[in-house]
Tab-separated table of C-alpha atoms and ligand atoms in Angstrom:
chain	number	residue	atom	x	y	z
A	1	MET	CA	19.800	1.710	25.608
A	2	LYS	CA	21.094	-0.380	22.476
A	3	VAL	CA	18.449	-1.883	19.809
A	4	LEU	CA	18.979	-4.114	16.612
A	5	ILE	CA	16.757	-3.975	13.808
A	6	VAL	CA	17.023	-6.758	11.154
A	7	GLY	CA	16.437	-6.587	7.978
A	8	SER	CA	17.092	-4.469	5.338
A	9	GLY	CA	14.039	-2.741	2.841
A	10	GLY	CA	11.762	-0.139	2.956
A	11	ARG	CA	9.765	-1.533	6.361
A	12	GLU	CA	13.051	-1.795	7.922
A	13	SER	CA	14.293	1.429	7.083
A	14	CYS	CA	11.235	3.435	8.579
A	15	LEU	CA	11.235	0.978	11.332
A	16	VAL	CA	15.113	2.524	12.148
A	17	TRP	CA	13.073	6.235	11.476
A	18	LYS	CA	10.603	5.833	14.133
A	19	VAL	CA	12.793	3.708	16.424
A	20	LYS	CA	15.309	7.048	15.928
A	21	GLN	CA	13.085	9.443	17.340
A	22	SER	CA	12.938	7.746	20.718
A	23	PRO	CA	14.521	9.124	23.482
A	24	LEU	CA	15.055	5.750	25.507
A	25	VAL	CA	17.662	5.044	22.243
A	26	ASP	CA	21.339	6.116	21.893
A	27	GLU	CA	22.319	3.343	19.223
A	28	ILE	CA	20.861	1.536	16.507
A	29	TYR	CA	22.393	-1.536	14.453
A	30	ILE	CA	20.956	-2.852	11.356
A	31	ALA	CA	21.761	-6.545	10.177
A	32	PRO	CA	22.474	-6.005	7.301
A	33	GLY	CA	20.615	-2.297	6.449
A	34	ASN	CA	20.779	-0.427	3.282
A	35	ALA	CA	22.439	2.969	2.150
A	36	GLY	CA	19.220	4.463	4.147
A	37	THR	CA	19.894	2.836	7.586
A	38	ALA	CA	23.881	4.031	7.401
A	39	LEU	CA	22.709	7.492	7.662
A	40	LEU	CA	20.528	6.436	10.387
A	41	GLY	CA	22.485	3.773	12.487
A	42	ARG	CA	25.469	1.152	12.274
A	43	ASN	CA	24.631	-1.529	9.290
A	44	LEU	CA	26.562	-4.935	10.235
A	45	ASP	CA	27.106	-7.243	7.520
A	46	ILE	CA	25.120	-9.982	8.830
A	47	LYS	CA	22.299	-11.731	7.234
A	48	ALA	CA	19.097	-11.632	8.645
A	49	ASP	CA	18.657	-15.306	8.608
A	50	ASP	CA	21.896	-16.011	9.870
A	51	LEU	CA	20.757	-16.641	13.540
A	52	GLN	CA	23.876	-17.304	15.350
A	53	SER	CA	25.649	-14.295	14.188
A	54	LEU	CA	22.813	-11.667	14.946
A	55	LEU	CA	23.147	-13.888	18.588
A	56	GLY	CA	26.550	-13.735	19.040
A	57	PHE	CA	26.523	-9.789	18.179
A	58	ALA	CA	23.104	-8.990	20.272
A	59	LYS	CA	25.119	-10.601	23.617
A	60	THR	CA	28.692	-9.458	22.809
A	61	GLU	CA	27.658	-5.328	21.958
A	62	LYS	CA	24.384	-6.376	24.779
A	63	VAL	CA	22.318	-4.732	22.771
A	64	ASP	CA	18.695	-4.153	24.922
A	65	LEU	CA	16.237	-4.682	22.127
A	66	THR	CA	16.248	-6.765	18.953
A	67	VAL	CA	13.003	-6.332	16.181
A	68	VAL	CA	13.109	-8.141	13.532
A	69	GLY	CA	11.252	-7.323	10.504
A	70	PRO	CA	11.549	-10.382	8.423
A	71	GLU	CA	9.426	-13.622	8.393
A	72	ILE	CA	12.776	-15.621	8.017
A	73	PRO	CA	14.323	-15.521	11.047
A	74	LEU	CA	10.784	-15.785	13.086
A	75	VAL	CA	9.530	-18.601	11.342
A	76	ALA	CA	13.263	-20.250	12.372
A	77	GLY	CA	13.134	-19.262	15.953
A	78	ILE	CA	14.789	-15.938	16.326
A	79	VAL	CA	12.831	-15.086	19.312
A	80	ASP	CA	12.912	-18.403	20.947
A	81	LEU	CA	16.835	-18.876	20.582
A	82	PHE	CA	17.583	-14.953	22.082
A	83	GLU	CA	14.824	-15.701	25.292
A	84	GLN	CA	16.721	-18.583	26.033
A	85	GLU	CA	19.679	-16.422	26.548
A	86	GLY	CA	17.910	-13.879	28.529
A	87	LEU	CA	17.961	-11.214	25.890
A	88	LYS	CA	14.785	-8.740	24.901
A	89	VAL	CA	13.397	-9.241	21.533
A	90	PHE	CA	10.147	-8.347	19.295
A	91	GLY	CA	8.230	-10.986	18.031
A	92	PRO	CA	6.136	-14.426	18.542
A	93	ARG	CA	7.665	-17.612	19.175
A	94	LYS	CA	8.307	-20.142	16.435
A	95	ASP	CA	5.277	-22.168	17.289
A	96	LEU	CA	3.126	-19.035	16.720
A	97	ALA	CA	5.095	-18.206	13.928
A	98	ARG	CA	4.379	-20.598	12.325
A	99	LEU	CA	0.213	-18.679	11.830
A	100	GLU	CA	2.665	-16.942	8.646
A	101	GLY	CA	4.989	-20.038	8.299
A	102	SER	CA	2.260	-22.519	7.393
A	103	LYS	CA	-1.076	-21.758	5.616
A	104	VAL	CA	-2.251	-25.326	6.631
A	105	PHE	CA	-1.468	-24.205	10.580
A	106	ALA	CA	-3.208	-20.944	9.647
A	107	LYS	CA	-6.622	-22.580	8.168
A	108	GLU	CA	-7.251	-24.940	10.360
A	109	LEU	CA	-6.792	-22.246	13.835
A	110	MET	CA	-9.006	-20.168	11.846
A	111	LYS	CA	-11.211	-23.146	10.972
A	112	LYS	CA	-11.045	-24.271	14.777
A	113	TYR	CA	-12.131	-20.475	16.701
A	114	GLY	CA	-14.373	-20.073	13.459
A	115	VAL	CA	-12.419	-16.984	11.998
A	116	PRO	CA	-13.951	-15.973	8.900
A	117	THR	CA	-12.205	-17.321	5.720
A	118	ALA	CA	-12.178	-19.042	2.066
A	119	ASP	CA	-13.676	-22.495	2.451
A	120	PHE	CA	-10.589	-24.737	1.466
A	121	LYS	CA	-8.842	-28.393	2.018
A	122	VAL	CA	-5.582	-29.536	2.597
A	123	PHE	CA	-3.550	-31.570	0.253
A	124	SER	CA	-0.289	-34.058	0.197
A	125	LYS	CA	-0.988	-35.942	-2.283
A	126	ALA	CA	-0.995	-34.241	-6.014
A	127	SER	CA	-3.806	-36.635	-7.730
A	128	GLU	CA	-5.906	-36.234	-4.734
A	129	ALA	CA	-6.182	-31.487	-5.241
A	130	LYS	CA	-6.401	-32.594	-8.867
A	131	ASP	CA	-9.557	-35.357	-8.142
A	132	TYR	CA	-10.771	-31.846	-5.892
A	133	ILE	CA	-10.176	-29.654	-8.770
A	134	ARG	CA	-12.417	-32.324	-10.814
A	135	LYS	CA	-14.903	-31.641	-8.772
A	136	LYS	CA	-14.852	-28.402	-7.381
A	137	GLU	CA	-16.274	-25.259	-9.878
A	138	ALA	CA	-12.815	-22.744	-11.073
A	139	PRO	CA	-11.826	-20.025	-10.016
A	140	LEU	CA	-10.313	-21.598	-6.976
A	141	VAL	CA	-7.146	-20.624	-5.026
A	142	VAL	CA	-4.295	-23.225	-4.869
A	143	LYS	CA	-1.523	-22.496	-1.526
A	144	ALA	CA	1.652	-23.705	-0.853
A	145	ASP	CA	2.279	-24.904	2.325
A	146	GLY	CA	5.243	-22.594	3.947
A	147	LEU	CA	6.804	-19.786	3.291
A	148	ALA	CA	7.302	-18.946	-0.445
A	149	ALA	CA	8.369	-15.386	-0.979
A	150	GLY	CA	5.510	-13.959	-1.379
A	151	LYS	CA	5.272	-16.694	-4.926
A	152	GLY	CA	3.614	-19.546	-3.228
A	153	VAL	CA	-0.159	-18.537	-4.199
A	154	VAL	CA	-1.848	-18.893	-7.221
A	155	VAL	CA	-5.263	-17.518	-7.930
A	156	CYS	CA	-6.460	-19.919	-10.923
A	157	LYS	CA	-9.166	-19.002	-13.200
A	158	THR	CA	-9.370	-22.733	-14.692
A	159	SER	CA	-9.314	-25.867	-13.853
A	160	ASP	CA	-6.669	-25.821	-16.105
A	161	GLU	CA	-4.500	-23.375	-14.943
A	162	ALA	CA	-5.122	-25.265	-10.985
A	163	PHE	CA	-3.767	-28.033	-12.147
A	164	ALA	CA	-0.992	-26.769	-13.330
A	165	ALA	CA	-0.266	-25.105	-10.278
A	166	VAL	CA	-0.294	-27.929	-8.062
A	167	ASP	CA	2.380	-29.614	-10.434
A	168	LEU	CA	4.261	-26.310	-10.034
A	169	ILE	CA	4.002	-26.740	-5.925
A	170	MET	CA	3.952	-30.474	-5.948
A	171	VAL	CA	5.681	-32.099	-8.425
A	172	GLU	CA	8.169	-29.666	-9.479
A	173	LYS	CA	8.463	-28.676	-5.788
A	174	GLN	CA	8.901	-24.971	-7.381
A	175	PHE	CA	8.989	-24.107	-3.171
A	176	GLY	CA	10.848	-27.075	-2.037
A	177	SER	CA	9.820	-28.462	1.304
A	178	SER	CA	7.473	-25.693	1.469
A	179	GLY	CA	5.209	-27.115	-1.133
A	180	GLU	CA	4.693	-30.624	0.553
A	181	LYS	CA	1.618	-29.557	1.499
A	182	ILE	CA	-0.996	-27.054	-0.088
A	183	VAL	CA	-4.128	-26.010	0.882
A	184	ILE	CA	-7.218	-25.183	-1.997
A	185	GLU	CA	-9.039	-22.472	-1.267
A	186	ASP	CA	-12.619	-20.445	-2.987
A	187	CYS	CA	-11.756	-18.104	-4.802
A	188	LEU	CA	-13.070	-14.482	-2.980
A	189	GLU	CA	-14.120	-11.005	-4.522
A	190	GLY	CA	-13.996	-7.797	-3.345
A	191	GLN	CA	-11.280	-5.079	-2.073
A	192	GLU	CA	-7.961	-6.353	0.042
A	193	ALA	CA	-7.146	-4.292	2.972
A	194	SER	CA	-4.552	-5.144	5.770
A	195	ILE	CA	-5.213	-4.508	9.690
A	196	LEU	CA	-1.842	-5.043	11.799
A	197	VAL	CA	-2.408	-5.302	15.710
A	198	PHE	CA	-0.257	-5.124	18.647
A	199	SER	CA	-0.556	-7.624	20.945
A	200	ASP	CA	0.890	-9.375	24.206
A	201	GLY	CA	-0.543	-12.326	24.095
A	202	GLU	CA	-3.641	-10.829	27.069
A	203	THR	CA	-4.306	-7.000	25.384
A	204	ILE	CA	-5.069	-6.191	21.848
A	205	VAL	CA	-3.804	-2.994	20.473
A	206	PRO	CA	-4.601	-2.558	16.565
A	207	LEU	CA	-2.935	-0.035	14.602
A	208	VAL	CA	-4.481	2.247	11.687
A	209	SER	CA	-6.279	0.207	8.555
A	210	SER	CA	-3.606	0.346	5.648
A	211	GLN	CA	-3.988	-1.041	1.657
A	212	ASP	CA	-1.064	-2.727	-0.155
A	213	HIS	CA	-0.590	-2.192	-3.940
A	214	LYS	CA	0.669	-5.880	-5.378
A	215	ARG	CA	0.710	-5.554	-8.669
A	216	VAL	CA	3.432	-3.786	-10.733
A	217	PHE	CA	1.609	-2.011	-12.553
A	218	ASP	CA	-1.309	0.337	-12.473
A	219	SER	CA	-4.924	-0.319	-12.092
A	220	ASP	CA	-3.783	-3.743	-11.106
A	221	GLN	CA	-2.785	-5.134	-13.716
A	222	GLY	CA	0.955	-7.403	-14.525
A	223	PRO	CA	2.331	-10.017	-11.858
A	224	ASN	CA	2.472	-9.954	-8.529
A	225	THR	CA	5.172	-7.767	-6.237
A	226	GLY	CA	6.762	-7.659	-2.677
A	227	GLY	CA	4.360	-4.752	-2.881
A	228	MET	CA	4.300	-0.995	-4.972
A	229	GLY	CA	2.976	1.346	-2.902
A	230	ALA	CA	0.356	1.484	-0.192
A	231	TYR	CA	-1.978	4.370	1.743
A	232	SER	CA	-3.787	4.490	5.088
A	233	PRO	CA	-6.473	4.680	6.419
A	234	ALA	CA	-7.953	2.510	4.052
A	235	PRO	CA	-11.514	4.210	3.743
A	236	ILE	CA	-13.275	0.600	2.971
A	237	VAL	CA	-11.974	-0.663	6.196
A	238	ASN	CA	-14.861	1.777	8.291
A	239	LYS	CA	-15.693	1.384	11.450
A	240	ASP	CA	-18.272	-0.950	11.205
A	241	VAL	CA	-15.672	-3.293	9.306
A	242	PHE	CA	-12.778	-2.284	11.727
A	243	ASP	CA	-14.871	-3.157	14.529
A	244	LYS	CA	-15.944	-6.883	12.820
A	245	ILE	CA	-12.133	-7.336	12.287
A	246	ILE	CA	-10.949	-6.876	16.208
A	247	THR	CA	-13.796	-8.899	17.510
A	248	GLU	CA	-13.955	-11.658	14.612
A	249	VAL	CA	-10.658	-12.092	14.133
A	250	PHE	CA	-8.331	-10.967	16.565
A	251	LYS	CA	-10.145	-11.537	19.608
A	252	PRO	CA	-11.066	-15.354	18.844
A	253	LEU	CA	-7.250	-16.056	17.549
A	254	ILE	CA	-5.427	-14.196	20.645
A	255	PHE	CA	-7.740	-15.154	22.821
A	256	GLY	CA	-8.253	-18.297	21.962
A	257	LEU	CA	-4.876	-19.365	21.635
A	258	LYS	CA	-4.597	-17.818	24.638
A	259	LYS	CA	-6.661	-19.909	26.355
A	260	GLU	CA	-4.251	-23.200	25.328
A	261	GLN	CA	-1.114	-21.623	26.910
A	262	LYS	CA	0.091	-20.261	23.684
A	263	ILE	CA	0.721	-16.463	24.169
A	264	PHE	CA	1.105	-14.026	20.956
A	265	LYS	CA	3.706	-11.662	21.795
A	266	GLY	CA	4.534	-9.172	18.514
A	267	ILE	CA	2.494	-7.816	15.537
A	268	LEU	CA	-0.285	-10.042	13.838
A	269	TYR	CA	-0.770	-8.449	10.360
A	270	ALA	CA	-4.187	-10.021	8.603
A	271	GLY	CA	-4.669	-9.268	5.094
A	272	LEU	CA	-8.441	-9.634	4.317
A	273	MET	CA	-10.613	-9.387	1.121
A	274	ILE	CA	-13.485	-6.905	1.703
A	275	LYS	CA	-17.071	-6.814	0.043
A	276	ASP	CA	-20.072	-5.492	0.916
A	277	ASN	CA	-19.251	-4.648	4.853
A	278	GLN	CA	-18.185	-8.439	5.177
A	279	MET	CA	-14.764	-9.517	5.830
A	280	ASN	CA	-12.746	-12.894	5.199
A	281	VAL	CA	-9.130	-13.696	5.992
A	282	LEU	CA	-6.572	-14.480	3.334
A	283	GLU	CA	-3.635	-14.500	5.817
A	284	PHE	CA	-1.991	-13.895	8.689
A	285	ASN	CA	1.634	-12.601	8.877
A	286	VAL	CA	3.228	-11.903	11.974
A	287	ARG	CA	5.112	-9.336	11.277
A	288	PHE	CA	5.191	-5.796	10.033
A	289	GLY	CA	4.249	-5.570	6.156
A	290	ASP	CA	5.678	-3.980	3.535
A	291	PRO	CA	5.225	-1.755	2.250
A	292	GLU	CA	1.713	-1.221	5.011
A	293	THR	CA	4.614	-0.094	7.529
A	294	GLN	CA	5.625	2.998	5.169
A	295	ALA	CA	2.212	4.084	5.603
A	296	VAL	CA	1.253	3.520	8.594
A	297	LEU	CA	4.360	4.485	11.049
A	298	PRO	CA	4.388	8.364	9.262
A	299	LYS	CA	1.008	8.644	11.616
A	300	LEU	CA	2.086	7.104	14.780
A	301	LYS	CA	2.724	10.076	17.287
A	302	THR	CA	3.467	7.397	20.337
A	303	ASP	CA	6.788	6.302	20.927
A	304	LEU	CA	7.554	2.891	18.510
A	305	VAL	CA	9.771	1.567	21.334
A	306	GLU	CA	7.570	1.859	24.710
A	307	VAL	CA	5.128	0.115	22.390
A	308	ILE	CA	7.228	-2.416	21.860
A	309	LEU	CA	9.175	-2.347	25.173
A	310	ALA	CA	5.856	-3.215	26.890
A	311	ILE	CA	4.534	-5.918	24.775
A	312	VAL	CA	7.808	-7.618	25.567
A	313	GLY	CA	7.058	-7.075	28.620
A	314	GLY	CA	3.484	-8.152	28.951
A	315	ARG	CA	2.019	-5.337	29.896
A	316	LEU	CA	0.550	-3.809	26.668
A	317	SER	CA	-2.988	-2.926	28.818
A	318	THR	CA	-0.769	0.436	29.703
A	319	VAL	CA	-0.383	1.967	26.229
A	320	ASN	CA	-2.480	3.928	24.599
A	321	LEU	CA	-1.858	5.007	20.207
A	322	GLU	CA	-1.409	8.373	19.568
A	323	TRP	CA	-2.408	8.708	15.544
A	324	ASP	CA	-1.880	11.724	13.132
A	325	GLU	CA	-5.664	11.920	11.303
A	326	ARG	CA	-3.825	13.145	7.898
A	327	PHE	CA	-3.747	10.655	5.078
A	328	CYS	CA	-0.650	9.067	4.001
A	329	VAL	CA	0.643	7.603	0.704
A	330	CYS	CA	3.452	5.856	0.103
A	331	VAL	CA	4.934	4.872	-3.377
A	332	VAL	CA	7.824	2.537	-3.898
A	333	LEU	CA	9.986	3.411	-7.032
A	334	ALA	CA	12.047	0.014	-8.353
A	335	SER	CA	13.988	-0.845	-11.034
A	336	GLY	CA	13.422	-1.337	-14.615
A	337	GLY	CA	12.648	-5.239	-14.876
A	338	TYR	CA	11.627	-5.913	-11.498
A	339	PRO	CA	9.657	-8.428	-10.433
A	340	GLY	CA	11.537	-9.753	-13.285
A	341	SER	CA	15.025	-9.586	-13.845
A	342	TYR	CA	16.933	-6.088	-13.255
A	343	ARG	CA	20.137	-4.759	-13.526
A	344	LYS	CA	21.542	-3.420	-10.033
A	345	GLY	CA	24.033	0.050	-9.135
A	346	LYS	CA	22.590	2.937	-11.076
A	347	ALA	CA	22.862	6.023	-10.344
A	348	ILE	CA	20.250	7.156	-7.795
A	349	SER	CA	19.796	11.354	-8.109
A	350	GLY	CA	17.856	13.620	-6.854
A	351	LEU	CA	17.739	11.971	-3.042
A	352	GLU	CA	19.654	15.296	-1.524
A	353	SER	CA	16.836	17.518	-2.902
A	354	LEU	CA	14.063	16.372	-0.332
A	355	ARG	CA	15.886	15.874	2.537
A	356	ASN	CA	14.112	18.725	4.463
A	357	CYS	CA	11.207	18.086	2.846
A	358	ARG	CA	8.206	18.950	5.363
A	359	ASP	CA	5.981	15.615	5.676
A	360	ILE	CA	7.573	13.465	2.778
A	361	PHE	CA	10.155	10.821	4.171
A	362	ILE	CA	12.189	8.844	1.802
A	363	PHE	CA	12.508	5.263	2.990
A	364	HIS	CA	15.330	3.397	1.412
A	365	ALA	CA	14.744	-0.283	0.541
A	366	GLY	CA	17.779	-1.979	-2.305
A	367	THR	CA	20.245	0.890	-1.932
A	368	LYS	CA	23.747	0.587	-1.393
A	369	GLN	CA	26.554	3.813	-0.948
A	370	ASP	CA	29.578	3.982	-3.085
A	371	SER	CA	32.898	5.122	-2.319
A	372	GLN	CA	32.369	8.638	-3.275
A	373	GLY	CA	29.203	8.145	-1.222
A	374	ASN	CA	27.038	8.065	-4.451
A	375	PHE	CA	23.593	6.362	-3.779
A	376	LEU	CA	23.481	3.265	-6.108
A	377	THR	CA	20.131	0.996	-6.759
A	378	ASP	CA	20.745	-2.422	-5.119
A	379	GLY	CA	17.305	-4.067	-5.536
A	380	GLY	CA	14.092	-4.993	-7.019
A	381	ARG	CA	12.613	-2.382	-4.924
A	382	VAL	CA	15.050	0.859	-4.442
A	383	LEU	CA	12.992	3.578	-2.056
A	384	ASN	CA	10.180	4.770	-0.811
A	385	VAL	CA	8.824	8.210	-1.205
A	386	VAL	CA	6.070	8.615	1.697
A	387	GLY	CA	3.875	11.891	2.111
A	388	LEU	CA	1.628	12.993	4.484
A	389	ALA	CA	-1.775	15.417	3.859
A	390	ASP	CA	-4.637	16.458	5.061
A	391	THR	CA	-6.705	14.554	1.887
A	392	ILE	CA	-5.666	11.940	-0.403
A	393	GLU	CA	-5.422	14.209	-3.140
A	394	GLU	CA	-3.333	16.097	-1.909
A	395	THR	CA	-0.950	13.408	-0.596
A	396	GLN	CA	-1.241	11.486	-3.691
A	397	ALA	CA	0.277	15.435	-5.664
A	398	LYS	CA	2.511	15.766	-3.051
A	399	VAL	CA	3.952	12.384	-3.459
A	400	TYR	CA	4.048	12.815	-6.774
A	401	LYS	CA	5.845	16.086	-7.147
A	402	ALA	CA	8.607	15.060	-4.550
A	403	ILE	CA	9.342	11.601	-7.152
A	404	GLU	CA	9.835	14.417	-9.819
A	405	ASN	CA	12.984	15.161	-8.194
A	406	ILE	CA	14.702	11.567	-7.790
A	407	SER	CA	15.851	9.541	-11.141
A	408	PHE	CA	17.868	6.268	-11.788
A	409	GLU	CA	17.522	4.378	-15.622
A	410	ASN	CA	15.039	2.278	-16.071
A	411	MET	CA	12.956	3.667	-12.487
A	412	HIS	CA	9.416	2.796	-12.754
A	413	TYR	CA	6.149	2.906	-10.303
A	414	ARG	CA	3.014	2.897	-10.218
A	415	LYS	CA	1.215	6.242	-10.836
A	416	ASP	CA	-2.270	5.414	-9.354
A	417	ILE	CA	-1.719	4.647	-5.511
A	418	ALA	CA	-4.606	5.640	-3.347
A	419	ASN	CA	-6.631	5.876	-6.259
A	420	LYS	CA	-8.193	2.910	-4.858
A	421	ALA	CA	-9.309	5.055	-1.956
A	422	LEU	CA	-10.969	7.884	-3.955
A	423	LYS	CA	-12.656	5.411	-6.081
A	424	PHE	CA	-14.117	3.791	-2.813
A	425	LEU	CA	-15.302	6.837	-1.509
A	426	ALA	CA	-17.218	8.284	-4.825
A	427	ARG	CA	-18.678	5.322	-5.416
B	1	AMP	P1	-1.816	-14.692	0.451
B	1	AMP	O1	-0.548	-15.411	0.881
B	1	AMP	O2	-2.429	-15.919	0.813
B	1	AMP	O3	-2.233	-13.711	1.698
B	1	AMP	O4	-2.626	-14.592	-1.114
B	1	AMP	C1	-1.514	-13.216	-1.526
B	1	AMP	C2	-2.289	-13.015	-2.340
B	1	AMP	O5	-3.010	-13.958	-3.407
B	1	AMP	C3	-3.749	-12.205	-1.912
B	1	AMP	O6	-2.925	-11.085	-1.777
B	1	AMP	C4	-4.673	-12.209	-2.651
B	1	AMP	O7	-4.427	-11.465	-3.669
B	1	AMP	C5	-4.301	-14.003	-3.312
B	1	AMP	N1	-5.563	-14.602	-2.367
B	1	AMP	C6	-5.337	-15.205	-1.268
B	1	AMP	N2	-6.146	-15.865	-1.360
B	1	AMP	C7	-7.569	-15.564	-2.018
B	1	AMP	C8	-8.591	-15.968	-2.239
B	1	AMP	N3	-8.919	-16.931	-1.416
B	1	AMP	N4	-9.130	-15.530	-2.912
B	1	AMP	C9	-8.889	-14.974	-3.895
B	1	AMP	N5	-7.391	-13.917	-3.965
B	1	AMP	C10	-6.570	-14.616	-2.782
B	2	LIG	N1	2.020	-6.158	1.915
B	2	LIG	C1	2.586	-7.330	2.188
B	2	LIG	C2	3.077	-8.350	2.971
B	2	LIG	O1	4.113	-7.646	3.861
B	2	LIG	O2	3.355	-9.501	3.346
């Protein structure tokens, strides 16, 4: 079969790598992809948010299955569009992609179905939001309702910071119409983790837990990024917490929606704050996480294409996931300056030396190849170096040793990915 993968990051490289292992797959197209995906399939000159061109390609080439990486096409309704044309596509329709596309929608659904989440209020007027901040004690979290490339959430330690966040989102309209409404919620403490589940609306099949590292520098210092690394499993999600997340978060939500004739098909990602075995949902995403996917899919032994086809066909109950029990660590190598401004086009060396390294995987993100075949940097997050091994320490050592082989000008990366897992276990 022919599979089209939409997106161009580390997550999509990992999806291509995993999909390629399926005996069901003959050809893979990636729109638009990166230098790494070009080694495994055919990159297309179509942007991930150009829905009409994606549809045109899928129809002309008779693509059998489309897998969407990023949120923008999902929220824009790519699934509805493809389904109307009789094409198979993996992900929720537009009405349920709002779980990620609108924080107000997600919070109100959580309230409706009793899913644990921070107390909140919704505002569409800056003056009323500020009155609320005056009455409430900081810290507070101010969130733009719509998509804002991960930048629409401000954790405010003081009321002044919260006023400034309201001004930024609602008055200066930093995120355009995404900031017409805001959510102000209580600030939660604890450690974050990500739990993703596959669902066809009837059956819920969880993936193994993982943890992202959003801040740019070690010990969670510096500004937020798209994610500087991840590991799986996250020991903070012990069996008790894991079971609670399934019964108190995913089941009420997915089965509640089903009662309303809204069938969630795809992957649902809950970002959670966990403390003393209690958890609260911070956010939902309706897609694979980046970089969590790069730390989770290498552990999946089951054919991903079979799983996706079962979801699209509404027969997920027939699927049983098998997992590699080993630990997985993903470290992101970023361009100097990221998440601020950075230069592109720096030569990357050392990739060849890792090509046949056992249980080490390199997933490209912001990369391109020049006419001589050299790999160059082409984005903020450039490469993901991923390793599998029996213990956390062994996995960290293996990945960081592999990284010593790779270099590009001003390359930077966190040196402490998965330290939190060690610290949690030693507590
Ligand atoms: P979100 O996109 O809603 O997950 O928010 C992005 C990040 O902001 C999360 O990963 C947390 O680090 C932080 N955050 C969001 N909501 C809260 C909250 N209620 N309390 C503390 N931190 C939060
Ligand atoms: N790792 C965060 C995200 O995928 O949104």
